[in-house]
């Protein structure tokens, strides 16, 4: 199992560090991306092994954007030979190499993009290798299947899903492309939210913070000191005043927060002299909206607690029962993230809060007071981290693991991002590609009113796959001028598919048509499965970053089935 | 590889099947006036279709590739930079051996080699190095710039190429679609500009936020709080006092020794105030205003832009109306917004150029007299584009009056001015006045 969650070498020599502090050539090359995912993210990328099945335009464009940032290694599987058509859509083939194995040519031209990356290729047919050597597939960190037929995807996904190897599936028809991430469980270590609320704990303030604020006498300050008092101190003082006058309760609604804001305004001096601009007081007033929100456990974290508790409960039940140890689940040690989540739940139960994040936003202030505040919060966060680590050791020992199972840097990263942690998961491709009848009925009903929608296209893509299975080519993929003749068969396939999907519904829903509008049938036949390069490149950009999210555990992946429509420039969920 | 006639090159029939499907087959979702035609494909590869890519960096490389694989063969590429090691994580047409060479040149070489039949003419230089007439040859301009100033310059160029008919309506063939792409980390945008129909880049100048991190000087000097403050203090205040690498030698953000000096000083100051000490990466990021960048976002935005270029030239689908946002930090979000023109826009809000009617034998003085008597000018100064170069005809400023005095008696023909020449006129007596454009109409006239 090659996923990043069990990395024990997160401390090893990061890419950027050298004794003189001057960047290494590699750090220089990757500088612009290191600023986005850090040295540890880069390390995860450099340890990843990616398999691309389908060296077509979308596939190679996706891989290109993973080779450039330095993915450890890739393998391309494709049984086809380079054709003239490839040379009009795929950047990683050449006219001079028509007839050669496509996997070989693409592997060479992709590998030469980045000398740090290892790449190889296979000419095997996917269906053959799936039968002959299924173990081959589960050794990768990520598998990308571009333009692979449905029947093969079912087998592939079944193989990868339970082994926790994430799969990215994509198809292109002309100006349209669909994609889907398939991952049983993916833990997001660092979500990097856009505007996170600061972790100030004003509801239950840190004792050291209280002492610091109490030692400040606003009325006795000269104007320099007054106008350089950090807003956090100002806010706390007036909050306390309000709480004293309201039986100690914490502001719980808009009106009460506004009352605090009014109190702050009354403390402004507003005289204009050399240091007269009291921006800090204005900052204190605007901070009221975000700093005084009652803290509650984020739902994403609550979900993690439930998962961890369920896992532990099951473990307990299995060890208590006299069931034979055939059940491998019990014997497999939990991933680091599960250990950490279990500990987090325990921490929360004991302390009633998550570990303190420890950072503060910037604010107008003199140096000494801002630094003092930072240190107060940092010390408290450090103390929480020590306590958390102690609890973690107990959790590990308790289930027979070594006390140092999780590296210190990973524990610190986990605590720092505690509020934004989440587990992302999808169903298997088998389930995803057979939507629930209720879902289908709803989509058909919606589209009957709104007109062409991603759902129709998605349905048609599957119908095209069935068409291909029967006729050995895609609708419209012919030099025959009468390409529209295929529309009839495509329509039949579409209707059959919709009926299949609706089959188990008790009521025969006559609510919507079960055939795609004529326009869409026509347009798909027009495309004839063309690989329009700019559309493939767009999808390649999106999928490569989704792959990096899965590899690094940073940023939040898109888990819905999506459709890119380059005509309307939309990227919308199918269901 | 020798450039052979693309019409007869082997493999054209099948090679471009993907693109030809869109151009030769009718489709119900196509553009309102689109008519499929087997000649369309060779039309987009004729000399009439010239496309300019502005910028050969992260976006430019992608755009060039995408255009080449969309079937276009007459591409021009302009960029003033040379290749740096830090480009190689995303500017995929460059290799370590190319470091130091001009981006436009290397990019052109690579694409011509890889996509045979595609001609890429590189221009190593700035936008201003080219006269206005250079830009007139393009049917579409697509840009991937990283500076607001360059974007505004390009926008002015494109807008000033627009000509107007008798009822002050822009003549469609003079409106060159400008497709603009920009990225920052995991976010980006793609927009379509058709001057006078959609907002130009100046209409929405406030969308392009400056990346300057201006910290108040008193914070840097007296109340630093962040490592960034310490870095900027070292760069702005300490450096010009100590000139660590020689008198008057300015900070070079690309020189690691310069950056390291700043870092060392910043760390000393940070220790003094109890602030976290900056590392090299943070220091260089602040000194150079570095914007993080990855291949994936550039790929997305460029592809979206080139899809729009294809639509603009072939008409096969309606154009994006008119601004698309992209972000893949959390999930993947694409958002299309129809921005509106700014009627007060400095660039496209201007009224169309007024015609000035003369005879080619009339002198420049005659023109100036008319500007004074009939157009309210006191001391007009004029520039015009003559034979592909921007020329100052006359400047009514004390230190230039004499130098250009000879022009006053010359006839318009002698000065090389033809009908349809656009004159840009400012009035030295009205400071801060925006230039007014006029177009010359010569009754006996030869035309540009």
mmCIF file of C-alpha atoms in Angstrom, chain A residues 237-547:
data_model
loop_
_atom_site.group_PDB
_atom_site.id
_atom_site.type_symbol
_atom_site.label_atom_id
_atom_site.label_comp_id
_atom_site.label_asym_id
_atom_site.label_seq_id
_atom_site.Cartn_x
_atom_site.Cartn_y
_atom_site.Cartn_z
ATOM 1 C CA UNK A 237 -11.369 43.928 26.999
ATOM 2 C CA UNK A 238 -14.684 45.125 25.706
ATOM 3 C CA UNK A 239 -15.963 41.592 25.342
ATOM 4 C CA UNK A 240 -15.190 41.050 29.020
ATOM 5 C CA UNK A 241 -16.985 44.242 29.893
ATOM 6 C CA UNK A 242 -20.046 43.085 27.987
ATOM 7 C CA UNK A 243 -19.917 39.615 29.545
ATOM 8 C CA UNK A 244 -19.720 41.058 33.054
ATOM 9 C CA UNK A 245 -22.814 43.102 32.340
ATOM 10 C CA UNK A 246 -24.631 40.061 30.931
ATOM 11 C CA UNK A 247 -24.197 37.433 33.600
ATOM 12 C CA UNK A 248 -21.057 36.061 32.012
ATOM 13 C CA UNK A 249 -22.666 34.763 28.857
ATOM 14 C CA UNK A 250 -20.897 34.835 25.504
ATOM 15 C CA UNK A 251 -22.519 36.849 22.671
ATOM 16 C CA UNK A 252 -24.730 34.399 20.866
ATOM 17 C CA UNK A 253 -26.359 36.394 18.105
ATOM 18 C CA UNK A 254 -25.850 39.301 15.746
ATOM 19 C CA UNK A 255 -27.413 41.883 18.048
ATOM 20 C CA UNK A 256 -25.200 40.921 20.949
ATOM 21 C CA UNK A 257 -22.076 41.016 18.806
ATOM 22 C CA UNK A 258 -23.090 44.458 17.582
ATOM 23 C CA UNK A 259 -23.428 45.560 21.185
ATOM 24 C CA UNK A 260 -19.821 44.611 21.769
ATOM 25 C CA UNK A 261 -18.873 46.491 18.638
ATOM 26 C CA UNK A 262 -20.611 49.595 19.979
ATOM 27 C CA UNK A 263 -18.697 49.318 23.216
ATOM 28 C CA UNK A 264 -15.449 49.216 21.287
ATOM 29 C CA UNK A 265 -16.427 52.273 19.299
ATOM 30 C CA UNK A 266 -17.020 54.149 22.534
ATOM 31 C CA UNK A 267 -13.406 53.506 23.475
ATOM 32 C CA UNK A 268 -11.963 55.154 20.378
ATOM 33 C CA UNK A 269 -10.150 58.378 20.899
ATOM 34 C CA UNK A 270 -10.475 59.751 17.404
ATOM 35 C CA UNK A 271 -8.192 62.686 17.931
ATOM 36 C CA UNK A 272 -5.877 63.393 15.062
ATOM 37 C CA UNK A 273 -2.276 63.845 15.949
ATOM 38 C CA UNK A 274 0.955 62.346 14.743
ATOM 39 C CA UNK A 275 -0.133 58.835 15.605
ATOM 40 C CA UNK A 276 -3.789 59.633 15.492
ATOM 41 C CA UNK A 277 -4.989 57.133 12.941
ATOM 42 C CA UNK A 278 -6.655 54.537 15.125
ATOM 43 C CA UNK A 279 -6.780 51.798 12.526
ATOM 44 C CA UNK A 280 -6.394 49.190 15.257
ATOM 45 C CA UNK A 281 -9.701 50.273 16.779
ATOM 46 C CA UNK A 282 -11.398 49.969 13.394
ATOM 47 C CA UNK A 283 -9.870 46.527 13.009
ATOM 48 C CA UNK A 284 -11.250 45.558 16.420
ATOM 49 C CA UNK A 285 -14.732 46.561 15.357
ATOM 50 C CA UNK A 286 -14.657 44.650 12.071
ATOM 51 C CA UNK A 287 -13.166 41.621 13.804
ATOM 52 C CA UNK A 288 -16.344 41.312 15.861
ATOM 53 C CA UNK A 289 -18.118 39.449 13.075
ATOM 54 C CA UNK A 290 -15.558 36.647 12.865
ATOM 55 C CA UNK A 291 -13.827 36.556 16.227
ATOM 56 C CA UNK A 292 -16.967 36.258 18.335
ATOM 57 C CA UNK A 293 -18.601 33.338 16.616
ATOM 58 C CA UNK A 294 -19.362 30.582 19.085
ATOM 59 C CA UNK A 295 -16.994 27.722 18.596
ATOM 60 C CA UNK A 296 -18.462 24.403 17.652
ATOM 61 C CA UNK A 297 -16.972 21.201 16.424
ATOM 62 C CA UNK A 298 -16.808 21.312 12.610
ATOM 63 C CA UNK A 299 -18.949 18.589 11.037
ATOM 64 C CA UNK A 300 -16.033 17.254 8.998
ATOM 65 C CA UNK A 301 -14.122 16.636 12.229
ATOM 66 C CA UNK A 302 -17.140 15.118 13.932
ATOM 67 C CA UNK A 303 -17.372 12.642 11.050
ATOM 68 C CA UNK A 304 -13.766 11.666 11.643
ATOM 69 C CA UNK A 305 -14.467 11.057 15.316
ATOM 70 C CA UNK A 306 -17.337 8.758 14.426
ATOM 71 C CA UNK A 307 -15.174 6.852 11.941
ATOM 72 C CA UNK A 308 -12.375 6.426 14.433
ATOM 73 C CA UNK A 309 -14.726 5.322 17.184
ATOM 74 C CA UNK A 310 -16.440 2.829 14.864
ATOM 75 C CA UNK A 311 -13.094 1.377 13.852
ATOM 76 C CA UNK A 312 -12.022 0.988 17.446
ATOM 77 C CA UNK A 313 -15.338 -0.498 18.450
ATOM 78 C CA UNK A 314 -15.107 -3.086 15.707
ATOM 79 C CA UNK A 315 -11.566 -3.915 16.668
ATOM 80 C CA UNK A 316 -12.706 -4.392 20.214
ATOM 81 C CA UNK A 317 -15.632 -6.606 19.184
ATOM 82 C CA UNK A 318 -13.385 -8.782 17.057
ATOM 83 C CA UNK A 319 -10.807 -9.261 19.734
ATOM 84 C CA UNK A 320 -13.489 -9.919 22.344
ATOM 85 C CA UNK A 321 -15.306 -12.457 20.217
ATOM 86 C CA UNK A 322 -13.985 -15.897 19.563
ATOM 87 C CA UNK A 323 -14.063 -15.326 15.815
ATOM 88 C CA UNK A 324 -11.100 -16.844 14.064
ATOM 89 C CA UNK A 325 -8.493 -14.391 12.905
ATOM 90 C CA UNK A 326 -9.397 -14.996 9.295
ATOM 91 C CA UNK A 327 -10.807 -11.501 9.376
ATOM 92 C CA UNK A 328 -7.747 -9.654 8.170
ATOM 93 C CA UNK A 329 -9.280 -6.271 9.040
ATOM 94 C CA UNK A 330 -8.512 -6.679 12.694
ATOM 95 C CA UNK A 331 -4.917 -7.600 12.040
ATOM 96 C CA UNK A 332 -4.183 -4.714 9.688
ATOM 97 C CA UNK A 333 -2.856 -1.764 11.677
ATOM 98 C CA UNK A 334 -4.905 1.378 11.217
ATOM 99 C CA UNK A 335 -3.483 4.144 9.001
ATOM 100 C CA UNK A 336 -1.726 6.981 10.733
ATOM 101 C CA UNK A 337 -4.654 9.263 10.095
ATOM 102 C CA UNK A 338 -6.987 6.908 11.917
ATOM 103 C CA UNK A 339 -4.661 6.771 14.893
ATOM 104 C CA UNK A 340 -4.508 10.538 14.893
ATOM 105 C CA UNK A 341 -8.270 10.936 14.570
ATOM 106 C CA UNK A 342 -8.855 8.523 17.406
ATOM 107 C CA UNK A 343 -6.477 10.602 19.508
ATOM 108 C CA UNK A 344 -8.196 13.795 18.431
ATOM 109 C CA UNK A 345 -11.541 12.415 19.540
ATOM 110 C CA UNK A 346 -10.030 11.516 22.866
ATOM 111 C CA UNK A 347 -8.444 14.962 23.203
ATOM 112 C CA UNK A 348 -11.787 16.569 22.453
ATOM 113 C CA UNK A 349 -13.573 14.405 24.973
ATOM 114 C CA UNK A 350 -11.111 15.364 27.695
ATOM 115 C CA UNK A 351 -10.604 19.024 26.888
ATOM 116 C CA UNK A 352 -13.833 20.046 25.152
ATOM 117 C CA UNK A 353 -11.890 21.638 22.297
ATOM 118 C CA UNK A 354 -9.494 20.816 19.496
ATOM 119 C CA UNK A 355 -5.738 21.478 19.846
ATOM 120 C CA UNK A 356 -5.022 25.176 19.397
ATOM 121 C CA UNK A 357 -3.824 26.149 15.940
ATOM 122 C CA UNK A 358 -1.382 28.678 17.408
ATOM 123 C CA UNK A 359 -1.213 31.282 14.633
ATOM 124 C CA UNK A 360 -2.675 34.773 14.630
ATOM 125 C CA UNK A 361 -3.609 37.033 11.752
ATOM 126 C CA UNK A 362 -1.496 40.126 11.254
ATOM 127 C CA UNK A 363 -2.809 43.274 12.915
ATOM 128 C CA UNK A 364 -1.743 46.855 13.550
ATOM 129 C CA UNK A 365 0.382 46.783 16.687
ATOM 130 C CA UNK A 366 3.721 47.697 18.111
ATOM 131 C CA UNK A 367 6.290 44.946 17.795
ATOM 132 C CA UNK A 368 6.558 43.904 21.410
ATOM 133 C CA UNK A 369 2.862 43.345 22.013
ATOM 134 C CA UNK A 370 2.209 41.530 18.754
ATOM 135 C CA UNK A 371 5.208 39.267 19.346
ATOM 136 C CA UNK A 372 4.074 38.708 22.935
ATOM 137 C CA UNK A 373 0.613 37.643 21.739
ATOM 138 C CA UNK A 374 2.071 35.349 19.095
ATOM 139 C CA UNK A 375 4.233 33.728 21.734
ATOM 140 C CA UNK A 376 1.305 33.266 24.088
ATOM 141 C CA UNK A 377 -0.710 31.471 21.423
ATOM 142 C CA UNK A 378 2.288 29.507 20.199
ATOM 143 C CA UNK A 379 3.153 28.299 23.703
ATOM 144 C CA UNK A 380 -0.421 27.210 24.298
ATOM 145 C CA UNK A 381 -0.460 25.396 20.937
ATOM 146 C CA UNK A 382 2.841 23.708 21.812
ATOM 147 C CA UNK A 383 1.406 22.590 25.126
ATOM 148 C CA UNK A 384 -1.648 21.147 23.361
ATOM 149 C CA UNK A 385 0.668 19.351 20.942
ATOM 150 C CA UNK A 386 2.604 17.809 23.836
ATOM 151 C CA UNK A 387 -0.629 16.674 25.456
ATOM 152 C CA UNK A 388 -1.939 15.353 22.143
ATOM 153 C CA UNK A 389 1.287 13.436 21.508
ATOM 154 C CA UNK A 390 1.059 11.863 24.936
ATOM 155 C CA UNK A 391 -2.489 10.711 24.236
ATOM 156 C CA UNK A 392 -1.385 9.364 20.859
ATOM 157 C CA UNK A 393 1.326 7.265 22.440
ATOM 158 C CA UNK A 394 -1.267 5.712 24.740
ATOM 159 C CA UNK A 395 -3.566 4.991 21.782
ATOM 160 C CA UNK A 396 -0.728 3.324 19.871
ATOM 161 C CA UNK A 397 0.511 1.206 22.760
ATOM 162 C CA UNK A 398 -3.051 0.233 23.540
ATOM 163 C CA UNK A 399 -3.431 -1.594 20.235
ATOM 164 C CA UNK A 400 0.030 -3.063 20.238
ATOM 165 C CA UNK A 401 1.777 -0.501 18.054
ATOM 166 C CA UNK A 402 5.047 1.198 18.889
ATOM 167 C CA UNK A 403 4.709 4.529 20.681
ATOM 168 C CA UNK A 404 6.551 6.274 17.829
ATOM 169 C CA UNK A 405 4.343 4.966 15.053
ATOM 170 C CA UNK A 406 3.570 8.466 13.818
ATOM 171 C CA UNK A 407 6.446 10.887 13.059
ATOM 172 C CA UNK A 408 6.515 14.089 15.091
ATOM 173 C CA UNK A 409 6.219 16.347 12.067
ATOM 174 C CA UNK A 410 3.087 14.545 10.937
ATOM 175 C CA UNK A 411 1.516 14.938 14.392
ATOM 176 C CA UNK A 412 2.300 18.665 14.309
ATOM 177 C CA UNK A 413 0.843 19.038 10.801
ATOM 178 C CA UNK A 414 -2.301 17.197 11.896
ATOM 179 C CA UNK A 415 -2.875 19.381 14.954
ATOM 180 C CA UNK A 416 -2.196 22.605 13.081
ATOM 181 C CA UNK A 417 -4.896 21.690 10.539
ATOM 182 C CA UNK A 418 -7.275 20.017 12.990
ATOM 183 C CA UNK A 419 -10.300 22.142 12.174
ATOM 184 C CA UNK A 420 -10.068 21.470 8.429
ATOM 185 C CA UNK A 421 -9.317 17.762 8.360
ATOM 186 C CA UNK A 422 -11.641 15.585 6.375
ATOM 187 C CA UNK A 423 -12.048 12.213 4.805
ATOM 188 C CA UNK A 424 -13.138 12.211 1.212
ATOM 189 C CA UNK A 425 -14.641 9.124 -0.350
ATOM 190 C CA UNK A 426 -16.484 7.929 -3.395
ATOM 191 C CA UNK A 427 -18.313 4.746 -4.254
ATOM 192 C CA UNK A 428 -16.645 2.264 -6.597
ATOM 193 C CA UNK A 429 -16.795 2.857 -10.335
ATOM 194 C CA UNK A 430 -19.245 -0.030 -10.549
ATOM 195 C CA UNK A 431 -21.710 1.829 -8.333
ATOM 196 C CA UNK A 432 -20.967 5.305 -9.680
ATOM 197 C CA UNK A 433 -21.577 4.282 -13.274
ATOM 198 C CA UNK A 434 -24.912 2.783 -12.411
ATOM 199 C CA UNK A 435 -26.726 5.662 -10.789
ATOM 200 C CA UNK A 436 -29.637 5.011 -8.498
ATOM 201 C CA UNK A 437 -32.994 4.849 -10.255
ATOM 202 C CA UNK A 438 -34.271 7.715 -8.123
ATOM 203 C CA UNK A 439 -31.318 9.827 -9.223
ATOM 204 C CA UNK A 440 -31.927 8.948 -12.854
ATOM 205 C CA UNK A 441 -35.605 9.731 -12.597
ATOM 206 C CA UNK A 442 -34.871 13.075 -10.981
ATOM 207 C CA UNK A 443 -32.308 13.987 -13.637
ATOM 208 C CA UNK A 444 -34.635 13.007 -16.457
ATOM 209 C CA UNK A 445 -37.373 15.125 -14.945
ATOM 210 C CA UNK A 446 -35.087 18.118 -14.498
ATOM 211 C CA UNK A 447 -33.738 17.970 -17.990
ATOM 212 C CA UNK A 448 -37.206 17.723 -19.452
ATOM 213 C CA UNK A 449 -37.692 21.295 -18.261
ATOM 214 C CA UNK A 450 -34.246 22.808 -18.512
ATOM 215 C CA UNK A 451 -33.076 21.350 -21.779
ATOM 216 C CA UNK A 452 -29.675 19.792 -22.561
ATOM 217 C CA UNK A 453 -27.726 19.050 -19.430
ATOM 218 C CA UNK A 454 -24.584 17.243 -18.285
ATOM 219 C CA UNK A 455 -26.709 14.244 -17.404
ATOM 220 C CA UNK A 456 -27.807 13.702 -20.997
ATOM 221 C CA UNK A 457 -24.244 13.902 -22.211
ATOM 222 C CA UNK A 458 -23.158 11.440 -19.554
ATOM 223 C CA UNK A 459 -25.924 9.032 -20.511
ATOM 224 C CA UNK A 460 -24.907 9.396 -24.158
ATOM 225 C CA UNK A 461 -21.264 8.727 -23.370
ATOM 226 C CA UNK A 462 -22.289 5.399 -21.861
ATOM 227 C CA UNK A 463 -24.551 4.733 -24.828
ATOM 228 C CA UNK A 464 -21.543 5.394 -27.087
ATOM 229 C CA UNK A 465 -19.605 2.791 -25.163
ATOM 230 C CA UNK A 466 -22.354 0.249 -25.812
ATOM 231 C CA UNK A 467 -22.430 1.276 -29.455
ATOM 232 C CA UNK A 468 -18.684 0.674 -29.636
ATOM 233 C CA UNK A 469 -19.003 -2.717 -27.981
ATOM 234 C CA UNK A 470 -21.514 -3.786 -30.608
ATOM 235 C CA UNK A 471 -20.143 -2.143 -33.766
ATOM 236 C CA UNK A 472 -16.424 -1.878 -33.058
ATOM 237 C CA UNK A 473 -16.343 1.878 -33.568
ATOM 238 C CA UNK A 474 -17.891 5.009 -32.115
ATOM 239 C CA UNK A 475 -20.969 6.717 -33.586
ATOM 240 C CA UNK A 476 -19.933 9.154 -36.293
ATOM 241 C CA UNK A 477 -16.392 7.879 -36.337
ATOM 242 C CA UNK A 478 -16.444 7.181 -40.025
ATOM 243 C CA UNK A 479 -15.403 8.924 -43.203
ATOM 244 C CA UNK A 480 -18.835 8.243 -44.591
ATOM 245 C CA UNK A 481 -20.612 11.483 -45.439
ATOM 246 C CA UNK A 482 -23.733 9.948 -43.976
ATOM 247 C CA UNK A 483 -22.354 9.931 -40.456
ATOM 248 C CA UNK A 484 -25.742 10.801 -39.023
ATOM 249 C CA UNK A 485 -26.990 7.360 -39.872
ATOM 250 C CA UNK A 486 -25.424 6.251 -36.608
ATOM 251 C CA UNK A 487 -27.784 8.488 -34.657
ATOM 252 C CA UNK A 488 -30.578 5.943 -34.878
ATOM 253 C CA UNK A 489 -28.590 3.183 -33.246
ATOM 254 C CA UNK A 490 -27.187 5.581 -30.691
ATOM 255 C CA UNK A 491 -30.694 6.613 -29.748
ATOM 256 C CA UNK A 492 -31.675 2.966 -29.233
ATOM 257 C CA UNK A 493 -28.663 2.339 -27.034
ATOM 258 C CA UNK A 494 -29.517 5.443 -25.070
ATOM 259 C CA UNK A 495 -33.074 4.325 -24.466
ATOM 260 C CA UNK A 496 -31.983 0.838 -23.463
ATOM 261 C CA UNK A 497 -29.508 2.265 -21.011
ATOM 262 C CA UNK A 498 -32.006 4.628 -19.436
ATOM 263 C CA UNK A 499 -34.482 1.760 -19.076
ATOM 264 C CA UNK A 500 -31.764 -0.340 -17.462
ATOM 265 C CA UNK A 501 -30.983 2.363 -14.999
ATOM 266 C CA UNK A 502 -34.641 2.948 -14.175
ATOM 267 C CA UNK A 503 -35.452 -0.764 -14.097
ATOM 268 C CA UNK A 504 -35.814 -1.218 -10.387
ATOM 269 C CA UNK A 505 -38.096 1.737 -9.854
ATOM 270 C CA UNK A 506 -41.492 0.572 -8.679
ATOM 271 C CA UNK A 507 -43.414 3.217 -10.541
ATOM 272 C CA UNK A 508 -42.768 3.393 -14.242
ATOM 273 C CA UNK A 509 -41.924 7.031 -14.464
ATOM 274 C CA UNK A 510 -43.383 8.559 -17.549
ATOM 275 C CA UNK A 511 -42.188 11.882 -16.201
ATOM 276 C CA UNK A 512 -39.377 12.403 -18.653
ATOM 277 C CA UNK A 513 -38.259 11.145 -22.018
ATOM 278 C CA UNK A 514 -35.779 8.299 -21.929
ATOM 279 C CA UNK A 515 -34.045 9.347 -25.039
ATOM 280 C CA UNK A 516 -31.655 12.208 -25.353
ATOM 281 C CA UNK A 517 -32.838 15.136 -27.412
ATOM 282 C CA UNK A 518 -32.124 14.786 -31.148
ATOM 283 C CA UNK A 519 -29.722 17.733 -30.992
ATOM 284 C CA UNK A 520 -27.392 15.987 -28.616
ATOM 285 C CA UNK A 521 -27.464 12.715 -30.562
ATOM 286 C CA UNK A 522 -26.603 14.637 -33.687
ATOM 287 C CA UNK A 523 -23.779 16.544 -32.039
ATOM 288 C CA UNK A 524 -22.162 13.394 -30.645
ATOM 289 C CA UNK A 525 -22.260 11.769 -34.053
ATOM 290 C CA UNK A 526 -20.756 14.884 -35.498
ATOM 291 C CA UNK A 527 -17.811 14.587 -33.115
ATOM 292 C CA UNK A 528 -17.218 10.932 -33.871
ATOM 293 C CA UNK A 529 -15.095 10.688 -30.746
ATOM 294 C CA UNK A 530 -12.755 13.452 -32.034
ATOM 295 C CA UNK A 531 -9.949 14.420 -29.683
ATOM 296 C CA UNK A 532 -10.033 18.204 -29.887
ATOM 297 C CA UNK A 533 -6.661 19.102 -28.420
ATOM 298 C CA UNK A 534 -7.564 22.251 -26.493
ATOM 299 C CA UNK A 535 -10.381 20.354 -24.781
ATOM 300 C CA UNK A 536 -8.042 17.473 -23.931
ATOM 301 C CA UNK A 537 -5.472 19.947 -22.608
ATOM 302 C CA UNK A 538 -8.079 21.586 -20.371
ATOM 303 C CA UNK A 539 -9.073 18.279 -18.878
ATOM 304 C CA UNK A 540 -5.424 17.280 -18.563
ATOM 305 C CA UNK A 541 -4.815 20.378 -16.468
ATOM 306 C CA UNK A 542 -7.708 19.663 -14.127
ATOM 307 C CA UNK A 543 -7.016 15.941 -13.722
ATOM 308 C CA UNK A 544 -3.306 16.383 -13.085
ATOM 309 C CA UNK A 545 -4.007 18.654 -10.134
ATOM 310 C CA UNK A 546 -6.643 16.222 -8.842
ATOM 311 C CA UNK A 547 -3.945 13.575 -9.014
#
